[in-house]
Coordinates of C-alpha atoms in Angstrom, one line a residue:
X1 CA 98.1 73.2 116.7
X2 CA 100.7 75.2 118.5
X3 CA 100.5 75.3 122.1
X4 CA 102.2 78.9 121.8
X5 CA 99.9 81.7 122.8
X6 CA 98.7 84.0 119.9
X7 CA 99.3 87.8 120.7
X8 CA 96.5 89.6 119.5
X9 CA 97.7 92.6 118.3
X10 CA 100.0 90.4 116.6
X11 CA 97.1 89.3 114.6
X12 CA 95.4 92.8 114.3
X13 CA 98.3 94.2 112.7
X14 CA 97.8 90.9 110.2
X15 CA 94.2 91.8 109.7
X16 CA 95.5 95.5 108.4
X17 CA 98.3 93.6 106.1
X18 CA 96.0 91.8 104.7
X19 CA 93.6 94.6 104.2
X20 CA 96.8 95.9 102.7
X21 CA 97.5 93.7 100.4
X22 CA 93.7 93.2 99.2
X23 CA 94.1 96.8 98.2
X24 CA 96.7 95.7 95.9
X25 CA 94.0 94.1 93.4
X26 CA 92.8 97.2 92.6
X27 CA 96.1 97.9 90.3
X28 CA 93.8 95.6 88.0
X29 CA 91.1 97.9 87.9
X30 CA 92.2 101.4 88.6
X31 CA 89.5 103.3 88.0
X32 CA 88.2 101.5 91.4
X33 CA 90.6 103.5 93.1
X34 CA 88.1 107.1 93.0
X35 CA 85.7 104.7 95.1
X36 CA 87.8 102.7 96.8
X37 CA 85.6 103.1 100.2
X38 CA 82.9 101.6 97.9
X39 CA 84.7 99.4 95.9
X40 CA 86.6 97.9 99.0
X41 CA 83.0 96.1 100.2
X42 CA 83.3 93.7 96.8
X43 CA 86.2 91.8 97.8
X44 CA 86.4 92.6 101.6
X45 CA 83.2 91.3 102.5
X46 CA 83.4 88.0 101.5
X47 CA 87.3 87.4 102.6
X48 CA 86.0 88.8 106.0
X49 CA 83.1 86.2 106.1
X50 CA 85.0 83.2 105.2
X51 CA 87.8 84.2 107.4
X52 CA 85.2 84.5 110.0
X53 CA 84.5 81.0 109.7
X54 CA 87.6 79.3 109.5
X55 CA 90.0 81.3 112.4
X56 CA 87.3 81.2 114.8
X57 CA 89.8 81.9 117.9
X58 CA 91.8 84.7 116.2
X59 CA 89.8 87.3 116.4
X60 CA 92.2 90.1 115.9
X61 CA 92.8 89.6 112.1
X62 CA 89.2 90.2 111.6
X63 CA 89.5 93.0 114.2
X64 CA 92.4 94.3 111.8
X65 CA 90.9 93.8 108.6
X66 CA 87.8 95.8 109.7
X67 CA 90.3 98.6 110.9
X68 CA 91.7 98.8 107.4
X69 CA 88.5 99.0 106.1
X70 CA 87.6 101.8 107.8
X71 CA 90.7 103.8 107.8
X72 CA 90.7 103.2 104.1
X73 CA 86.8 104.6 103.9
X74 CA 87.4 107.4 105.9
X75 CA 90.6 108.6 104.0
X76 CA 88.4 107.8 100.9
X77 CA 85.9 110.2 102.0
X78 CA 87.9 113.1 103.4
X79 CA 90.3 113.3 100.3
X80 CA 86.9 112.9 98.0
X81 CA 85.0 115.6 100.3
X82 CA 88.5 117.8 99.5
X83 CA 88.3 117.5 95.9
X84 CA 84.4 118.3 96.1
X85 CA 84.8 121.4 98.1
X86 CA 87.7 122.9 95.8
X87 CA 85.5 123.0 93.2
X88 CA 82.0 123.9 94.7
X89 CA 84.1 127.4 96.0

């Protein structure tokens, strides 16, 4: 390995492009996309899990891939909560 120190919001803004990029699946499946703070737990979980395991000293990509989550969940639910209230008045 590199004896170059990692900046680590270097690697948080790579845990939210690859958050990004994950979203990009669901092109293959768009209906996904009304429940895409749902839908996001299939294939982030486990991509968070294994890359839990193997960059054990980068933390920040997780850290950045858990901050896309949840920016993507709470947009989810405030454009969804929108939509519901237009209709219930």
């Amino acid at each position: 390995m590199s004896d170059k120190p990692v900046n680590h919001a270097t690697d948080v803004w790579i845990g939210v492009g690859i958050t990004a990029l994950l979203h990009l699946l669901l092109f293959i499946y768009p209906e996904a996309f009304l429940f895409i703070g749902v839908s996001q737990l299939v294939y982030m979980l486990p991509v968070i899990v294994v890359t839990a395991m193997v960059v054990r000293k980068r933390t920040g990509i997780l850290q950045g891939m858990m901050l896309g989550m949840g920016i993507t969940f709470l947009l989810n639910v405030a454009c969804v909560g929108f939509v519901f209230f237009q209709f219930l008045s």
